[in-house]
mmCIF file of C-alpha atoms and ligand atoms in Angstrom:
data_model
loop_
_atom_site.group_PDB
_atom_site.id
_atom_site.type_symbol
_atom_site.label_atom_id
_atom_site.label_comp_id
_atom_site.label_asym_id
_atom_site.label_seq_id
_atom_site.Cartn_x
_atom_site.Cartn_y
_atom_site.Cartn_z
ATOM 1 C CA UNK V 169 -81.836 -10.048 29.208
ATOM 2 C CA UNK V 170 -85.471 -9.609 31.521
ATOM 3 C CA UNK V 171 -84.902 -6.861 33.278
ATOM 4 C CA UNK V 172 -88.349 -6.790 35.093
ATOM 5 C CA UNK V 173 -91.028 -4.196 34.734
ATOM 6 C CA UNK V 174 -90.106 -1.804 37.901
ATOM 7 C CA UNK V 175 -93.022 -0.249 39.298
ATOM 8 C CA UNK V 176 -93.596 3.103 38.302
ATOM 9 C CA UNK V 177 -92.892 6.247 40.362
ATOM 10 C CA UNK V 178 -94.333 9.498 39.482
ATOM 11 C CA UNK V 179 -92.644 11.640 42.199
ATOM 12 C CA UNK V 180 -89.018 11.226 40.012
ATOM 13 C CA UNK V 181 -90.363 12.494 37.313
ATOM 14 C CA UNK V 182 -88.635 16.486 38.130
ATOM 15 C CA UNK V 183 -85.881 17.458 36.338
ATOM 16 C CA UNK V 184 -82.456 18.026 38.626
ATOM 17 C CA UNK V 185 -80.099 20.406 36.758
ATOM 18 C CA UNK V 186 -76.599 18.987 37.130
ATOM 19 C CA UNK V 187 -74.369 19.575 40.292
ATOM 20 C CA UNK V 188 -70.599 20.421 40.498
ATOM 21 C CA UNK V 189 -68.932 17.549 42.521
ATOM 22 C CA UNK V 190 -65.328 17.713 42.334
ATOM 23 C CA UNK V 191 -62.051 17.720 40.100
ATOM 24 C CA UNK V 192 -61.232 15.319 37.642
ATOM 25 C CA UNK V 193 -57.670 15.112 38.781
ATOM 26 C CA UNK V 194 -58.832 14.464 42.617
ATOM 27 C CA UNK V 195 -60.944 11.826 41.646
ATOM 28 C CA UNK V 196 -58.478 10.325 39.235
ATOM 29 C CA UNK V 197 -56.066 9.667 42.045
ATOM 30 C CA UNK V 198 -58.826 8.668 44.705
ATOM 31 C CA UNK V 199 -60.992 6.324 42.425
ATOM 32 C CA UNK V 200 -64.123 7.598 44.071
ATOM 33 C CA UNK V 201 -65.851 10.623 46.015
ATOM 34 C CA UNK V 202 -69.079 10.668 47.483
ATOM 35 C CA UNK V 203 -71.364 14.220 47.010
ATOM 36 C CA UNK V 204 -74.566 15.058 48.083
ATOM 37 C CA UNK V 205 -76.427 15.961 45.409
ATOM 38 C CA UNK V 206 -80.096 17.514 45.559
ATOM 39 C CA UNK V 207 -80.051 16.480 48.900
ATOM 40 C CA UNK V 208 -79.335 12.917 47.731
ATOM 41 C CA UNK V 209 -76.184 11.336 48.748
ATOM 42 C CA UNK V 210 -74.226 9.402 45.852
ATOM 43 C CA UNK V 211 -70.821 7.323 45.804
ATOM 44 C CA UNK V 212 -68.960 8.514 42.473
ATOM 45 C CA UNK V 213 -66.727 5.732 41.131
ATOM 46 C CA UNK V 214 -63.646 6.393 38.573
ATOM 47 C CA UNK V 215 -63.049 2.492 37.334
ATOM 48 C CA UNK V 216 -60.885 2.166 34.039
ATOM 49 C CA UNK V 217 -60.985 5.379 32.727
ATOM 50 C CA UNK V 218 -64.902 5.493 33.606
ATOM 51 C CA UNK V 219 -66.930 7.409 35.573
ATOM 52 C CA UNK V 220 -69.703 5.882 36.995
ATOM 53 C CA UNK V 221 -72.538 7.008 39.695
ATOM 54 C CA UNK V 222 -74.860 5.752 42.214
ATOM 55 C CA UNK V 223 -77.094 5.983 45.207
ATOM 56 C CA UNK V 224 -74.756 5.802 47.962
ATOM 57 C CA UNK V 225 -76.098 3.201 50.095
ATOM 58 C CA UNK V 226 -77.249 -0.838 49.102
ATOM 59 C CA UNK V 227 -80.019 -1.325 47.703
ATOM 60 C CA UNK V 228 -80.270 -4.900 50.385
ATOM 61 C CA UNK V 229 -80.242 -3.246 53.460
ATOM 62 C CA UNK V 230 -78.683 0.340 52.889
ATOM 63 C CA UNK V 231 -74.971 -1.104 53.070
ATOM 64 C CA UNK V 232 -72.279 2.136 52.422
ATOM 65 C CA UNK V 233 -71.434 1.304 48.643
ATOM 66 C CA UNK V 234 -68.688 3.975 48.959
ATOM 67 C CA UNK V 235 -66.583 1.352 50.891
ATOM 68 C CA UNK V 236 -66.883 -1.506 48.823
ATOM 69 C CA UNK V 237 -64.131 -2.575 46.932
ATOM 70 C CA UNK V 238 -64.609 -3.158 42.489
ATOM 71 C CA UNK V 239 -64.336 -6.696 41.208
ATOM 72 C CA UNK V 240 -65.621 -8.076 37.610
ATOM 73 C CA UNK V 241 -68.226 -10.639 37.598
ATOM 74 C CA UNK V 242 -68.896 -12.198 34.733
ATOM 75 C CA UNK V 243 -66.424 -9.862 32.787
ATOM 76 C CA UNK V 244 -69.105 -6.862 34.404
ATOM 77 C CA UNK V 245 -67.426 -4.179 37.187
ATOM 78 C CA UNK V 246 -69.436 -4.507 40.155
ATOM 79 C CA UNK V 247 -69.094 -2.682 43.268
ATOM 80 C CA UNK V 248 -69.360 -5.247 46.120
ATOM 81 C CA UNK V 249 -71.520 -4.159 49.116
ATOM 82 C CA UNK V 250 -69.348 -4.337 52.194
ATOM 83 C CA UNK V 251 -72.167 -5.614 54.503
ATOM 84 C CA UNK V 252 -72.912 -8.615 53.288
ATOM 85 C CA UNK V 253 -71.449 -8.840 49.375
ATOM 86 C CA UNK V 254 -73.814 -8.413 47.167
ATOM 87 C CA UNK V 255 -72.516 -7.380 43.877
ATOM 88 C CA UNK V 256 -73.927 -4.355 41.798
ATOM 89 C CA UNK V 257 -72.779 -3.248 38.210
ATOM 90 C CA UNK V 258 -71.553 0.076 37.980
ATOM 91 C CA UNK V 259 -72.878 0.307 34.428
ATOM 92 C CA UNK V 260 -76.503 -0.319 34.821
ATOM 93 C CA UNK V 261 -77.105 -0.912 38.775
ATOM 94 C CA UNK V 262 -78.423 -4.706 38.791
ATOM 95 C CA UNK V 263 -78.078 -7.026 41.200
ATOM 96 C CA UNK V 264 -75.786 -9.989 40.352
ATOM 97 C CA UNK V 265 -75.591 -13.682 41.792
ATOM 98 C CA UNK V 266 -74.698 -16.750 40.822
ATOM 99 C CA UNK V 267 -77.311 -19.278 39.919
ATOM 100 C CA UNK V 268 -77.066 -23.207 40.319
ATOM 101 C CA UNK V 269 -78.896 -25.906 39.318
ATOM 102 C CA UNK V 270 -79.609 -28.275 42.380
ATOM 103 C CA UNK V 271 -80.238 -31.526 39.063
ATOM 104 C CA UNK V 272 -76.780 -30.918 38.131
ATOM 105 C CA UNK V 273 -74.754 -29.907 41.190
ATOM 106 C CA UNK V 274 -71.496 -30.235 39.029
ATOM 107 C CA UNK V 275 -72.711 -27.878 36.622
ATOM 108 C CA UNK V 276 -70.601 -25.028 36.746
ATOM 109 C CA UNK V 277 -73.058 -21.867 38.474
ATOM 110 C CA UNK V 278 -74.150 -19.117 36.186
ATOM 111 C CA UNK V 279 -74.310 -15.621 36.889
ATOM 112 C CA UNK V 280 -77.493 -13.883 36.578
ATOM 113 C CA UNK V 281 -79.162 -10.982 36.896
ATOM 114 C CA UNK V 282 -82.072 -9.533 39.630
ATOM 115 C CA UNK V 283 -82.685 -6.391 37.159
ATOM 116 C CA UNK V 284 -81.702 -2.825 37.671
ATOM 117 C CA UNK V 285 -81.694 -2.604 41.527
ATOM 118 C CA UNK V 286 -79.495 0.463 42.537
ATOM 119 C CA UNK V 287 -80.314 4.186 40.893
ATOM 120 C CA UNK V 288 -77.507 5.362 38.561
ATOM 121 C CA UNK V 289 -76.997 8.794 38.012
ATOM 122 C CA UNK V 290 -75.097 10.332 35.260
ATOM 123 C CA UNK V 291 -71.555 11.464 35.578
ATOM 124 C CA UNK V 292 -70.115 14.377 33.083
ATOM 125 C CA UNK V 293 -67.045 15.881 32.506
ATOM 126 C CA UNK V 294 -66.678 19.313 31.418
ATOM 127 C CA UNK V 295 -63.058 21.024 31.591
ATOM 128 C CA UNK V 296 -61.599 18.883 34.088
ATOM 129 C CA UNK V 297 -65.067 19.416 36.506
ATOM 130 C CA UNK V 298 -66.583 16.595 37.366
ATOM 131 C CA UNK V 299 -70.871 16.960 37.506
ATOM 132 C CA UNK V 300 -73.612 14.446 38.705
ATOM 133 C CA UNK V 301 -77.234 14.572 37.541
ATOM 134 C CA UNK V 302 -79.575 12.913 39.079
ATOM 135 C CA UNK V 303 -81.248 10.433 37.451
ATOM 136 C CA UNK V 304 -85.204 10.990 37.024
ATOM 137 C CA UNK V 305 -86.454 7.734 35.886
ATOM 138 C CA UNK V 306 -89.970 7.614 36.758
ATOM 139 C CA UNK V 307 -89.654 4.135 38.111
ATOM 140 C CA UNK V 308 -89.308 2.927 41.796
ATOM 141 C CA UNK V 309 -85.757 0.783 42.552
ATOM 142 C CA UNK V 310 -84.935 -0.604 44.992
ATOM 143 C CA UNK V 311 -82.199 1.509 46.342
ATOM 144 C CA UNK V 312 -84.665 4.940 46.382
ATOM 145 C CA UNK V 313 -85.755 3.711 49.570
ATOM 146 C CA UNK V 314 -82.691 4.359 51.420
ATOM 147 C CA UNK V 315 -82.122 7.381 49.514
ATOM 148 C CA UNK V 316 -85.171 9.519 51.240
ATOM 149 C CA UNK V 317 -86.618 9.891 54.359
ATOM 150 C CA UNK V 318 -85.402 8.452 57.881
ATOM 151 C CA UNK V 319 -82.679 6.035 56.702
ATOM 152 C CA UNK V 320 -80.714 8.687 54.559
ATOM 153 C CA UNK V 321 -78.263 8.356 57.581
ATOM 154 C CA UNK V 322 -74.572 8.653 55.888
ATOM 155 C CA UNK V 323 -73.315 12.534 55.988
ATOM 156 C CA UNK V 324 -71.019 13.612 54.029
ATOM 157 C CA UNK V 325 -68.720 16.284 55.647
ATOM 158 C CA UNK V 326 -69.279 19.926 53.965
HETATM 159 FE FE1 FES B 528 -75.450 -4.382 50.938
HETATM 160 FE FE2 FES B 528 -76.606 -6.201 52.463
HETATM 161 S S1 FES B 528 -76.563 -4.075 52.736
HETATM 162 S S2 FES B 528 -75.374 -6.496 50.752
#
């Protein structure tokens, strides 16, 4: 699969130690949490006995992820974006859609990837404590740009 070649970004390079979120049990029962973390905001997902994490708004237009509901796509769990549907993995963050061919319009259409479009952070468990670190890929995606700056507009209640 062609992922792309992101462009680089040197500014994620730092290393975030991990940050306390929440209780296994609590999430469990909810399915998902959102946390700031760092001063980033994240949508925490608990999807068949998986934890999975994210930058909390869409990568498209900065749609909250943290109300979209989990469907498979092409056998892959996908968070769909409640704004206007696009569908993210919650493995690996790409963008999904479904490709035709306008030669064969009875062709059945394909899904396909856009490449890793939406930061994933990792999600550990340690004695029923759930903890997010941030991910530091030195790469720019998509979703960092409504991570930062003016458009980091969701707030999470402390
Ligand atoms: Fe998420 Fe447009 S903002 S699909």
């Amino acid at each position: 699969m062609d992922l792309g070649s992101p462009e680089q970004d040197p500014e994620m390079k730092e290393e975030y130690p991990s940050v306390y979120v929440g209780r296994e049990e609590d999430i469990k029962k909810s399915e998902r949490m959102t946390a700031v973390v760092h001063d980033r905001e994240v949508v925490i997902f608990y999807h068949k006995g998986e934890y999975h994490a994210m930058d909390i708004r869409c990568y498209h237009s900065g749609g909250p992820l943290h109300l979209g509901e989990i469907e498979d796509f092409d056998g892959r769990p996908c968070v769909v974006c409640p704004w206007h549907k696009f569908k993210i993995t919650l493995a690996t963050g790409e963008g999904l859609y479904q490709s035709i061919n306008p030669k064969d319009p009875s062709a059945k259409p394909k899904w396909c990837s856009k490449g890793i479009k939406q930061r994933i952070h990792t999600v550990t468990v340690d004695n029923g404590k759930i903890y997010v670190t941030l991910s530091n890929e030195p790469v720019k995606y998509d979703s960092d740009f409504y991570a930062t700056g003016n458009f980091k507009v969701i707030k999470t209640p402390s």
